[in-house]
Amino acid sequence: MEIVTRTFEKLLTSKTIDEVELILDDLKVDMKYRMDDKVYPRLKFKITKQEIEELKEKGIITADNLLADLSNADPLTKLLYSISWKNGDLKKVKHIIEGIVSGQQDEKENGLVFYQFGKYLTKKPGEPIIDQHVLRAFGAYKANGDKEKLDRLKRLSLITKKEKELIDQYKLWLQTDLTKELRDSDNYSYHVDKVLFAVGKSIKEKS
C-alpha cells in the first residue's frame, strides 16, 4: 500500500492543479491504469436544477425524473436517447437527474454512482464523480493498514448503500482536508478523482 500512502501525502500538500496532475508521473503509475481522456474527455459544462425544470416543462423529462417519449425531439437528442436505450441505461438517467436537483441531505440508497455523477454535473465545489476505483483508493487510505478492510476494498466492484458512508467521508475529505489553495481551484475534485482512479485501479489489478 506504499503507493496509496505516497499518493495521499502528495495530494494533501498539493496547492495547484498542475501539482495534482504530476502525481501519477512522479509515482510512475502505468498509463494502462489511468483514465483515458479520449474515452472520458473532461466535461466542461454544468447542468442546473433550473435547466432540469425547464426540460420538465417542455415534456422531455417526466415528473418521475425519467426521459419521456422523445419521438419528436431533434436528431441529436434522439441519437443520444438511442445510445442510452441500446445500453439499457434509460433508468440510470433518473439517478443522474436526482443528483442534479437534490439538496444537501442525501437519503438515496441506490444508483449512488449515477446520483453522485449528477451532483458532479452541477459543478458545485467538492462534488466528485466517484467510481469503484476512486473509492478503493480512498478506502485503502482510510483503512490505515486494516487487512480485513483492505481485502474487501480490493474486491470492490459494485457500489451499493454499504459504501455510502465511505462516499460521504471522501466528499468531506475533499472539502476540508486538501489545501485551501487547491480547493480554490476550479473543478479541483475532477483532477483528484483522476489520480485516485488510476491508483485504485492499480491496487485491484495488482492484488
mmCIF file with all atom_site columns, C-alpha atoms in Angstrom:
data_model
loop_
_atom_site.group_PDB
_atom_site.id
_atom_site.type_symbol
_atom_site.label_atom_id
_atom_site.label_alt_id
_atom_site.label_comp_id
_atom_site.label_asym_id
_atom_site.label_entity_id
_atom_site.label_seq_id
_atom_site.pdbx_PDB_ins_code
_atom_site.Cartn_x
_atom_site.Cartn_y
_atom_site.Cartn_z
_atom_site.occupancy
_atom_site.B_iso_or_equiv
_atom_site.pdbx_formal_charge
_atom_site.auth_seq_id
_atom_site.auth_comp_id
_atom_site.auth_asym_id
_atom_site.auth_atom_id
_atom_site.pdbx_PDB_model_num
ATOM 1   C CA . MET A 1 1   ? 0.000   0.000  0.000   1.00 0.00 ? 1   MET A CA 1
ATOM 2   C CA . GLU A 1 2   ? 3.018   2.266  -0.318  1.00 0.00 ? 2   GLU A CA 1
ATOM 3   C CA . ILE A 1 3   ? 1.567   3.830  -3.458  1.00 0.00 ? 3   ILE A CA 1
ATOM 4   C CA . VAL A 1 4   ? -1.592  4.793  -1.544  1.00 0.00 ? 4   VAL A CA 1
ATOM 5   C CA . THR A 1 5   ? 0.400   6.405  1.262   1.00 0.00 ? 5   THR A CA 1
ATOM 6   C CA . ARG A 1 6   ? 2.593   8.374  -1.144  1.00 0.00 ? 6   ARG A CA 1
ATOM 7   C CA . THR A 1 7   ? -0.394  9.427  -3.268  1.00 0.00 ? 7   THR A CA 1
ATOM 8   C CA . PHE A 1 8   ? -2.246  10.926 -0.334  1.00 0.00 ? 8   PHE A CA 1
ATOM 9   C CA . GLU A 1 9   ? 0.888   12.566 1.031   1.00 0.00 ? 9   GLU A CA 1
ATOM 10  C CA . LYS A 1 10  ? 1.225   14.376 -2.289  1.00 0.00 ? 10  LYS A CA 1
ATOM 11  C CA . LEU A 1 11  ? -2.482  15.201 -2.573  1.00 0.00 ? 11  LEU A CA 1
ATOM 12  C CA . LEU A 1 12  ? -2.575  16.694 0.909   1.00 0.00 ? 12  LEU A CA 1
ATOM 13  C CA . THR A 1 13  ? 0.303   19.058 0.123   1.00 0.00 ? 13  THR A CA 1
ATOM 14  C CA . SER A 1 14  ? -0.642  19.992 -3.450  1.00 0.00 ? 14  SER A CA 1
ATOM 15  C CA . LYS A 1 15  ? -1.596  23.632 -3.906  1.00 0.00 ? 15  LYS A CA 1
ATOM 16  C CA . THR A 1 16  ? -2.298  23.686 -7.640  1.00 0.00 ? 16  THR A CA 1
ATOM 17  C CA . ILE A 1 17  ? -3.971  21.554 -10.308 1.00 0.00 ? 17  ILE A CA 1
ATOM 18  C CA . ASP A 1 18  ? -0.597  21.210 -12.027 1.00 0.00 ? 18  ASP A CA 1
ATOM 19  C CA . GLU A 1 19  ? 0.870   19.622 -8.891  1.00 0.00 ? 19  GLU A CA 1
ATOM 20  C CA . VAL A 1 20  ? -2.021  17.152 -8.740  1.00 0.00 ? 20  VAL A CA 1
ATOM 21  C CA . GLU A 1 21  ? -1.599  16.328 -12.439 1.00 0.00 ? 21  GLU A CA 1
ATOM 22  C CA . LEU A 1 22  ? 2.080   15.454 -11.858 1.00 0.00 ? 22  LEU A CA 1
ATOM 23  C CA . ILE A 1 23  ? 1.417   12.911 -9.094  1.00 0.00 ? 23  ILE A CA 1
ATOM 24  C CA . LEU A 1 24  ? 0.858   9.888  -11.342 1.00 0.00 ? 24  LEU A CA 1
ATOM 25  C CA . ASP A 1 25  ? 4.039   10.634 -13.281 1.00 0.00 ? 25  ASP A CA 1
ATOM 26  C CA . ASP A 1 26  ? 6.022   11.178 -10.066 1.00 0.00 ? 26  ASP A CA 1
ATOM 27  C CA . LEU A 1 27  ? 4.826   7.816  -8.730  1.00 0.00 ? 27  LEU A CA 1
ATOM 28  C CA . LYS A 1 28  ? 5.376   6.140  -12.109 1.00 0.00 ? 28  LYS A CA 1
ATOM 29  C CA . VAL A 1 29  ? 1.802   4.811  -12.289 1.00 0.00 ? 29  VAL A CA 1
ATOM 30  C CA . ASP A 1 30  ? 1.449   2.811  -15.519 1.00 0.00 ? 30  ASP A CA 1
ATOM 31  C CA . MET A 1 31  ? -0.562  4.500  -18.276 1.00 0.00 ? 31  MET A CA 1
ATOM 32  C CA . LYS A 1 32  ? -2.838  1.451  -18.537 1.00 0.00 ? 32  LYS A CA 1
ATOM 33  C CA . TYR A 1 33  ? -4.363  2.333  -15.159 1.00 0.00 ? 33  TYR A CA 1
ATOM 34  C CA . ARG A 1 34  ? -5.040  5.973  -15.977 1.00 0.00 ? 34  ARG A CA 1
ATOM 35  C CA . MET A 1 35  ? -8.297  7.471  -17.165 1.00 0.00 ? 35  MET A CA 1
ATOM 36  C CA . ASP A 1 36  ? -8.263  7.751  -20.955 1.00 0.00 ? 36  ASP A CA 1
ATOM 37  C CA . ASP A 1 37  ? -9.077  11.362 -21.835 1.00 0.00 ? 37  ASP A CA 1
ATOM 38  C CA . LYS A 1 38  ? -10.177 10.262 -25.291 1.00 0.00 ? 38  LYS A CA 1
ATOM 39  C CA . VAL A 1 39  ? -12.776 7.924  -23.791 1.00 0.00 ? 39  VAL A CA 1
ATOM 40  C CA . TYR A 1 40  ? -13.688 10.276 -20.935 1.00 0.00 ? 40  TYR A CA 1
ATOM 41  C CA . PRO A 1 41  ? -12.895 13.847 -22.054 1.00 0.00 ? 41  PRO A CA 1
ATOM 42  C CA . ARG A 1 42  ? -13.333 16.499 -19.392 1.00 0.00 ? 42  ARG A CA 1
ATOM 43  C CA . LEU A 1 43  ? -16.907 17.723 -19.091 1.00 0.00 ? 43  LEU A CA 1
ATOM 44  C CA . LYS A 1 44  ? -16.687 21.499 -19.183 1.00 0.00 ? 44  LYS A CA 1
ATOM 45  C CA . PHE A 1 45  ? -20.418 22.141 -18.955 1.00 0.00 ? 45  PHE A CA 1
ATOM 46  C CA . LYS A 1 46  ? -22.708 22.054 -15.952 1.00 0.00 ? 46  LYS A CA 1
ATOM 47  C CA . ILE A 1 47  ? -26.389 21.249 -15.546 1.00 0.00 ? 47  ILE A CA 1
ATOM 48  C CA . THR A 1 48  ? -28.558 23.178 -13.100 1.00 0.00 ? 48  THR A CA 1
ATOM 49  C CA . LYS A 1 49  ? -31.748 22.363 -11.280 1.00 0.00 ? 49  LYS A CA 1
ATOM 50  C CA . GLN A 1 50  ? -33.442 25.161 -13.221 1.00 0.00 ? 50  GLN A CA 1
ATOM 51  C CA . GLU A 1 51  ? -32.450 23.562 -16.528 1.00 0.00 ? 51  GLU A CA 1
ATOM 52  C CA . ILE A 1 52  ? -33.963 20.267 -15.399 1.00 0.00 ? 52  ILE A CA 1
ATOM 53  C CA . GLU A 1 53  ? -37.188 22.066 -14.504 1.00 0.00 ? 53  GLU A CA 1
ATOM 54  C CA . GLU A 1 54  ? -37.238 23.634 -17.965 1.00 0.00 ? 54  GLU A CA 1
ATOM 55  C CA . LEU A 1 55  ? -36.886 20.180 -19.540 1.00 0.00 ? 55  LEU A CA 1
ATOM 56  C CA . LYS A 1 56  ? -39.845 19.011 -17.462 1.00 0.00 ? 56  LYS A CA 1
ATOM 57  C CA . GLU A 1 57  ? -41.911 21.951 -18.646 1.00 0.00 ? 57  GLU A CA 1
ATOM 58  C CA . LYS A 1 58  ? -41.081 21.015 -22.247 1.00 0.00 ? 58  LYS A CA 1
ATOM 59  C CA . GLY A 1 59  ? -42.146 17.413 -21.618 1.00 0.00 ? 59  GLY A CA 1
ATOM 60  C CA . ILE A 1 60  ? -38.686 15.962 -22.198 1.00 0.00 ? 60  ILE A CA 1
ATOM 61  C CA . ILE A 1 61  ? -38.409 14.724 -18.611 1.00 0.00 ? 61  ILE A CA 1
ATOM 62  C CA . THR A 1 62  ? -41.344 13.306 -16.680 1.00 0.00 ? 62  THR A CA 1
ATOM 63  C CA . ALA A 1 63  ? -42.397 14.241 -13.151 1.00 0.00 ? 63  ALA A CA 1
ATOM 64  C CA . ASP A 1 64  ? -40.696 10.999 -12.027 1.00 0.00 ? 64  ASP A CA 1
ATOM 65  C CA . ASN A 1 65  ? -37.358 12.175 -13.448 1.00 0.00 ? 65  ASN A CA 1
ATOM 66  C CA . LEU A 1 66  ? -37.444 9.748  -16.377 1.00 0.00 ? 66  LEU A CA 1
ATOM 67  C CA . LEU A 1 67  ? -36.921 10.543 -20.041 1.00 0.00 ? 67  LEU A CA 1
ATOM 68  C CA . ALA A 1 68  ? -40.247 10.982 -21.825 1.00 0.00 ? 68  ALA A CA 1
ATOM 69  C CA . ASP A 1 69  ? -41.119 9.758  -25.323 1.00 0.00 ? 69  ASP A CA 1
ATOM 70  C CA . LEU A 1 70  ? -38.679 11.691 -27.498 1.00 0.00 ? 70  LEU A CA 1
ATOM 71  C CA . SER A 1 71  ? -40.085 10.702 -30.897 1.00 0.00 ? 71  SER A CA 1
ATOM 72  C CA . ASN A 1 72  ? -40.479 14.362 -31.888 1.00 0.00 ? 72  ASN A CA 1
ATOM 73  C CA . ALA A 1 73  ? -37.151 15.577 -30.484 1.00 0.00 ? 73  ALA A CA 1
ATOM 74  C CA . ASP A 1 74  ? -34.246 16.915 -32.535 1.00 0.00 ? 74  ASP A CA 1
ATOM 75  C CA . PRO A 1 75  ? -31.903 14.333 -34.182 1.00 0.00 ? 75  PRO A CA 1
ATOM 76  C CA . LEU A 1 76  ? -29.081 14.742 -31.634 1.00 0.00 ? 76  LEU A CA 1
ATOM 77  C CA . THR A 1 77  ? -31.437 14.147 -28.695 1.00 0.00 ? 77  THR A CA 1
ATOM 78  C CA . LYS A 1 78  ? -32.897 11.080 -30.410 1.00 0.00 ? 78  LYS A CA 1
ATOM 79  C CA . LEU A 1 79  ? -29.408 9.757  -31.153 1.00 0.00 ? 79  LEU A CA 1
ATOM 80  C CA . LEU A 1 80  ? -28.256 10.111 -27.520 1.00 0.00 ? 80  LEU A CA 1
ATOM 81  C CA . TYR A 1 81  ? -31.549 8.591  -26.313 1.00 0.00 ? 81  TYR A CA 1
ATOM 82  C CA . SER A 1 82  ? -30.951 5.657  -28.659 1.00 0.00 ? 82  SER A CA 1
ATOM 83  C CA . ILE A 1 83  ? -27.495 5.047  -27.175 1.00 0.00 ? 83  ILE A CA 1
ATOM 84  C CA . SER A 1 84  ? -28.958 5.039  -23.644 1.00 0.00 ? 84  SER A CA 1
ATOM 85  C CA . TRP A 1 85  ? -31.707 2.681  -24.791 1.00 0.00 ? 85  TRP A CA 1
ATOM 86  C CA . LYS A 1 86  ? -29.274 0.275  -26.510 1.00 0.00 ? 86  LYS A CA 1
ATOM 87  C CA . ASN A 1 87  ? -27.058 0.137  -23.410 1.00 0.00 ? 87  ASN A CA 1
ATOM 88  C CA . GLY A 1 88  ? -30.051 -0.406 -21.118 1.00 0.00 ? 88  GLY A CA 1
ATOM 89  C CA . ASP A 1 89  ? -29.260 2.856  -19.335 1.00 0.00 ? 89  ASP A CA 1
ATOM 90  C CA . LEU A 1 90  ? -32.548 4.756  -19.565 1.00 0.00 ? 90  LEU A CA 1
ATOM 91  C CA . LYS A 1 91  ? -33.377 4.222  -15.879 1.00 0.00 ? 91  LYS A CA 1
ATOM 92  C CA . LYS A 1 92  ? -29.899 5.428  -14.868 1.00 0.00 ? 92  LYS A CA 1
ATOM 93  C CA . VAL A 1 93  ? -30.734 8.884  -16.208 1.00 0.00 ? 93  VAL A CA 1
ATOM 94  C CA . LYS A 1 94  ? -33.231 9.198  -13.337 1.00 0.00 ? 94  LYS A CA 1
ATOM 95  C CA . HIS A 1 95  ? -30.443 8.841  -10.763 1.00 0.00 ? 95  HIS A CA 1
ATOM 96  C CA . ILE A 1 96  ? -28.357 11.499 -12.529 1.00 0.00 ? 96  ILE A CA 1
ATOM 97  C CA . ILE A 1 97  ? -31.316 13.899 -12.573 1.00 0.00 ? 97  ILE A CA 1
ATOM 98  C CA . GLU A 1 98  ? -31.972 13.264 -8.870  1.00 0.00 ? 98  GLU A CA 1
ATOM 99  C CA . GLY A 1 99  ? -28.341 14.124 -8.145  1.00 0.00 ? 99  GLY A CA 1
ATOM 100 C CA . ILE A 1 100 ? -28.633 17.385 -10.068 1.00 0.00 ? 100 ILE A CA 1
ATOM 101 C CA . VAL A 1 101 ? -31.811 18.542 -8.306  1.00 0.00 ? 101 VAL A CA 1
ATOM 102 C CA . SER A 1 102 ? -31.045 17.194 -4.824  1.00 0.00 ? 102 SER A CA 1
ATOM 103 C CA . GLY A 1 103 ? -30.419 19.330 -1.781  1.00 0.00 ? 103 GLY A CA 1
ATOM 104 C CA . GLN A 1 104 ? -27.689 18.899 0.811   1.00 0.00 ? 104 GLN A CA 1
ATOM 105 C CA . GLN A 1 105 ? -29.257 15.962 2.634   1.00 0.00 ? 105 GLN A CA 1
ATOM 106 C CA . ASP A 1 106 ? -28.533 12.685 0.852   1.00 0.00 ? 106 ASP A CA 1
ATOM 107 C CA . GLU A 1 107 ? -31.033 9.958  1.676   1.00 0.00 ? 107 GLU A CA 1
ATOM 108 C CA . LYS A 1 108 ? -30.577 7.993  -1.538  1.00 0.00 ? 108 LYS A CA 1
ATOM 109 C CA . GLU A 1 109 ? -29.651 4.332  -1.137  1.00 0.00 ? 109 GLU A CA 1
ATOM 110 C CA . ASN A 1 110 ? -29.389 3.065  -4.718  1.00 0.00 ? 110 ASN A CA 1
ATOM 111 C CA . GLY A 1 111 ? -27.941 4.245  -8.008  1.00 0.00 ? 111 GLY A CA 1
ATOM 112 C CA . LEU A 1 112 ? -25.311 6.052  -5.952  1.00 0.00 ? 112 LEU A CA 1
ATOM 113 C CA . VAL A 1 113 ? -22.668 6.311  -8.681  1.00 0.00 ? 113 VAL A CA 1
ATOM 114 C CA . PHE A 1 114 ? -25.053 7.974  -11.136 1.00 0.00 ? 114 PHE A CA 1
ATOM 115 C CA . TYR A 1 115 ? -26.630 10.062 -8.376  1.00 0.00 ? 115 TYR A CA 1
ATOM 116 C CA . GLN A 1 116 ? -23.218 11.413 -7.394  1.00 0.00 ? 116 GLN A CA 1
ATOM 117 C CA . PHE A 1 117 ? -22.370 11.972 -11.053 1.00 0.00 ? 117 PHE A CA 1
ATOM 118 C CA . GLY A 1 118 ? -25.449 14.183 -11.212 1.00 0.00 ? 118 GLY A CA 1
ATOM 119 C CA . LYS A 1 119 ? -24.110 16.146 -8.256  1.00 0.00 ? 119 LYS A CA 1
ATOM 120 C CA . TYR A 1 120 ? -20.772 16.496 -10.042 1.00 0.00 ? 120 TYR A CA 1
ATOM 121 C CA . LEU A 1 121 ? -22.536 17.878 -13.121 1.00 0.00 ? 121 LEU A CA 1
ATOM 122 C CA . THR A 1 122 ? -23.803 20.826 -11.052 1.00 0.00 ? 122 THR A CA 1
ATOM 123 C CA . LYS A 1 123 ? -20.107 21.762 -10.673 1.00 0.00 ? 123 LYS A CA 1
ATOM 124 C CA . LYS A 1 124 ? -20.548 22.709 -7.039  1.00 0.00 ? 124 LYS A CA 1
ATOM 125 C CA . PRO A 1 125 ? -17.088 22.780 -5.383  1.00 0.00 ? 125 PRO A CA 1
ATOM 126 C CA . GLY A 1 126 ? -16.094 19.490 -3.760  1.00 0.00 ? 126 GLY A CA 1
ATOM 127 C CA . GLU A 1 127 ? -18.606 17.307 -5.624  1.00 0.00 ? 127 GLU A CA 1
ATOM 128 C CA . PRO A 1 128 ? -16.588 14.448 -7.174  1.00 0.00 ? 128 PRO A CA 1
ATOM 129 C CA . ILE A 1 129 ? -17.501 11.973 -9.886  1.00 0.00 ? 129 ILE A CA 1
ATOM 130 C CA . ILE A 1 130 ? -16.710 8.797  -7.850  1.00 0.00 ? 130 ILE A CA 1
ATOM 131 C CA . ASP A 1 131 ? -16.445 5.216  -9.025  1.00 0.00 ? 131 ASP A CA 1
ATOM 132 C CA . GLN A 1 132 ? -15.244 1.902  -7.616  1.00 0.00 ? 132 GLN A CA 1
ATOM 133 C CA . HIS A 1 133 ? -11.557 2.690  -8.253  1.00 0.00 ? 133 HIS A CA 1
ATOM 134 C CA . VAL A 1 134 ? -11.673 6.099  -6.555  1.00 0.00 ? 134 VAL A CA 1
ATOM 135 C CA . LEU A 1 135 ? -13.431 4.636  -3.517  1.00 0.00 ? 135 LEU A CA 1
ATOM 136 C CA . ARG A 1 136 ? -10.991 1.720  -3.395  1.00 0.00 ? 136 ARG A CA 1
ATOM 137 C CA . ALA A 1 137 ? -8.034  4.106  -3.226  1.00 0.00 ? 137 ALA A CA 1
ATOM 138 C CA . PHE A 1 138 ? -9.666  6.372  -0.637  1.00 0.00 ? 138 PHE A CA 1
ATOM 139 C CA . GLY A 1 139 ? -10.887 3.388  1.396   1.00 0.00 ? 139 GLY A CA 1
ATOM 140 C CA . ALA A 1 140 ? -7.383  1.916  1.434   1.00 0.00 ? 140 ALA A CA 1
ATOM 141 C CA . TYR A 1 141 ? -6.085  5.235  2.747   1.00 0.00 ? 141 TYR A CA 1
ATOM 142 C CA . LYS A 1 142 ? -8.726  5.330  5.495   1.00 0.00 ? 142 LYS A CA 1
ATOM 143 C CA . ALA A 1 143 ? -8.224  1.630  6.363   1.00 0.00 ? 143 ALA A CA 1
ATOM 144 C CA . ASN A 1 144 ? -4.830  2.525  7.811   1.00 0.00 ? 144 ASN A CA 1
ATOM 145 C CA . GLY A 1 145 ? -3.416  -0.961 7.333   1.00 0.00 ? 145 GLY A CA 1
ATOM 146 C CA . ASP A 1 146 ? -6.511  -2.919 8.445   1.00 0.00 ? 146 ASP A CA 1
ATOM 147 C CA . LYS A 1 147 ? -6.061  -6.127 6.399   1.00 0.00 ? 147 LYS A CA 1
ATOM 148 C CA . GLU A 1 148 ? -9.719  -7.152 6.547   1.00 0.00 ? 148 GLU A CA 1
ATOM 149 C CA . LYS A 1 149 ? -10.877 -3.794 5.217   1.00 0.00 ? 149 LYS A CA 1
ATOM 150 C CA . LEU A 1 150 ? -8.158  -3.784 2.564   1.00 0.00 ? 150 LEU A CA 1
ATOM 151 C CA . ASP A 1 151 ? -9.117  -7.249 1.319   1.00 0.00 ? 151 ASP A CA 1
ATOM 152 C CA . ARG A 1 152 ? -12.760 -6.199 0.973   1.00 0.00 ? 152 ARG A CA 1
ATOM 153 C CA . LEU A 1 153 ? -11.797 -2.998 -0.844  1.00 0.00 ? 153 LEU A CA 1
ATOM 154 C CA . LYS A 1 154 ? -9.640  -4.910 -3.328  1.00 0.00 ? 154 LYS A CA 1
ATOM 155 C CA . ARG A 1 155 ? -12.723 -6.923 -4.272  1.00 0.00 ? 155 ARG A CA 1
ATOM 156 C CA . LEU A 1 156 ? -14.958 -3.844 -4.537  1.00 0.00 ? 156 LEU A CA 1
ATOM 157 C CA . SER A 1 157 ? -16.620 -3.736 -7.945  1.00 0.00 ? 157 SER A CA 1
ATOM 158 C CA . LEU A 1 158 ? -20.222 -2.677 -7.333  1.00 0.00 ? 158 LEU A CA 1
ATOM 159 C CA . ILE A 1 159 ? -21.027 0.383  -5.238  1.00 0.00 ? 159 ILE A CA 1
ATOM 160 C CA . THR A 1 160 ? -24.075 -0.097 -3.012  1.00 0.00 ? 160 THR A CA 1
ATOM 161 C CA . LYS A 1 161 ? -25.503 1.644  0.039   1.00 0.00 ? 161 LYS A CA 1
ATOM 162 C CA . LYS A 1 162 ? -22.817 -0.166 2.085   1.00 0.00 ? 162 LYS A CA 1
ATOM 163 C CA . GLU A 1 163 ? -20.338 2.304  0.578   1.00 0.00 ? 163 GLU A CA 1
ATOM 164 C CA . LYS A 1 164 ? -22.462 5.380  1.310   1.00 0.00 ? 164 LYS A CA 1
ATOM 165 C CA . GLU A 1 165 ? -20.520 6.204  4.479   1.00 0.00 ? 165 GLU A CA 1
ATOM 166 C CA . LEU A 1 166 ? -17.242 5.962  2.558   1.00 0.00 ? 166 LEU A CA 1
ATOM 167 C CA . ILE A 1 167 ? -18.621 8.252  -0.160  1.00 0.00 ? 167 ILE A CA 1
ATOM 168 C CA . ASP A 1 168 ? -19.631 10.802 2.483   1.00 0.00 ? 168 ASP A CA 1
ATOM 169 C CA . GLN A 1 169 ? -16.169 10.567 4.081   1.00 0.00 ? 169 GLN A CA 1
ATOM 170 C CA . TYR A 1 170 ? -14.499 11.117 0.714   1.00 0.00 ? 170 TYR A CA 1
ATOM 171 C CA . LYS A 1 171 ? -16.618 14.164 -0.043  1.00 0.00 ? 171 LYS A CA 1
ATOM 172 C CA . LEU A 1 172 ? -15.883 15.632 3.387   1.00 0.00 ? 172 LEU A CA 1
ATOM 173 C CA . TRP A 1 173 ? -12.160 14.967 2.890   1.00 0.00 ? 173 TRP A CA 1
ATOM 174 C CA . LEU A 1 174 ? -12.259 16.724 -0.478  1.00 0.00 ? 174 LEU A CA 1
ATOM 175 C CA . GLN A 1 175 ? -13.967 19.750 1.045   1.00 0.00 ? 175 GLN A CA 1
ATOM 176 C CA . THR A 1 176 ? -11.861 20.080 4.207   1.00 0.00 ? 176 THR A CA 1
ATOM 177 C CA . ASP A 1 177 ? -8.505  18.241 4.176   1.00 0.00 ? 177 ASP A CA 1
ATOM 178 C CA . LEU A 1 178 ? -6.926  19.449 0.957   1.00 0.00 ? 178 LEU A CA 1
ATOM 179 C CA . THR A 1 179 ? -5.071  22.748 0.928   1.00 0.00 ? 179 THR A CA 1
ATOM 180 C CA . LYS A 1 180 ? -7.190  25.865 0.629   1.00 0.00 ? 180 LYS A CA 1
ATOM 181 C CA . GLU A 1 181 ? -5.185  26.884 -2.431  1.00 0.00 ? 181 GLU A CA 1
ATOM 182 C CA . LEU A 1 182 ? -6.171  23.663 -4.227  1.00 0.00 ? 182 LEU A CA 1
ATOM 183 C CA . ARG A 1 183 ? -9.798  23.880 -3.091  1.00 0.00 ? 183 ARG A CA 1
ATOM 184 C CA . ASP A 1 184 ? -9.963  27.365 -4.546  1.00 0.00 ? 184 ASP A CA 1
ATOM 185 C CA . SER A 1 185 ? -9.046  25.943 -7.963  1.00 0.00 ? 185 SER A CA 1
ATOM 186 C CA . ASP A 1 186 ? -11.823 25.420 -10.480 1.00 0.00 ? 186 ASP A CA 1
ATOM 187 C CA . ASN A 1 187 ? -13.113 21.827 -10.681 1.00 0.00 ? 187 ASN A CA 1
ATOM 188 C CA . TYR A 1 188 ? -10.316 20.534 -8.421  1.00 0.00 ? 188 TYR A CA 1
ATOM 189 C CA . SER A 1 189 ? -12.226 17.394 -7.429  1.00 0.00 ? 189 SER A CA 1
ATOM 190 C CA . TYR A 1 190 ? -12.143 16.148 -11.032 1.00 0.00 ? 190 TYR A CA 1
ATOM 191 C CA . HIS A 1 191 ? -8.333  16.163 -11.027 1.00 0.00 ? 191 HIS A CA 1
ATOM 192 C CA . VAL A 1 192 ? -8.160  14.427 -7.647  1.00 0.00 ? 192 VAL A CA 1
ATOM 193 C CA . ASP A 1 193 ? -10.633 11.823 -8.930  1.00 0.00 ? 193 ASP A CA 1
ATOM 194 C CA . LYS A 1 194 ? -8.360  11.124 -11.917 1.00 0.00 ? 194 LYS A CA 1
ATOM 195 C CA . VAL A 1 195 ? -5.391  10.439 -9.647  1.00 0.00 ? 195 VAL A CA 1
ATOM 196 C CA . LEU A 1 196 ? -7.351  8.162  -7.321  1.00 0.00 ? 196 LEU A CA 1
ATOM 197 C CA . PHE A 1 197 ? -8.986  6.368  -10.277 1.00 0.00 ? 197 PHE A CA 1
ATOM 198 C CA . ALA A 1 198 ? -5.554  5.258  -11.508 1.00 0.00 ? 198 ALA A CA 1
ATOM 199 C CA . VAL A 1 199 ? -4.257  4.343  -8.056  1.00 0.00 ? 199 VAL A CA 1
ATOM 200 C CA . GLY A 1 200 ? -7.414  2.412  -7.156  1.00 0.00 ? 200 GLY A CA 1
ATOM 201 C CA . LYS A 1 201 ? -7.347  0.532  -10.454 1.00 0.00 ? 201 LYS A CA 1
ATOM 202 C CA . SER A 1 202 ? -3.701  -0.412 -9.960  1.00 0.00 ? 202 SER A CA 1
ATOM 203 C CA . ILE A 1 203 ? -4.470  -1.723 -6.468  1.00 0.00 ? 203 ILE A CA 1
ATOM 204 C CA . LYS A 1 204 ? -7.188  -4.003 -7.839  1.00 0.00 ? 204 LYS A CA 1
ATOM 205 C CA . GLU A 1 205 ? -5.104  -5.434 -10.671 1.00 0.00 ? 205 GLU A CA 1
ATOM 206 C CA . LYS A 1 206 ? -2.038  -5.994 -8.508  1.00 0.00 ? 206 LYS A CA 1
ATOM 207 C CA . SER A 1 207 ? -3.976  -7.711 -5.695  1.00 0.00 ? 207 SER A CA 1
#
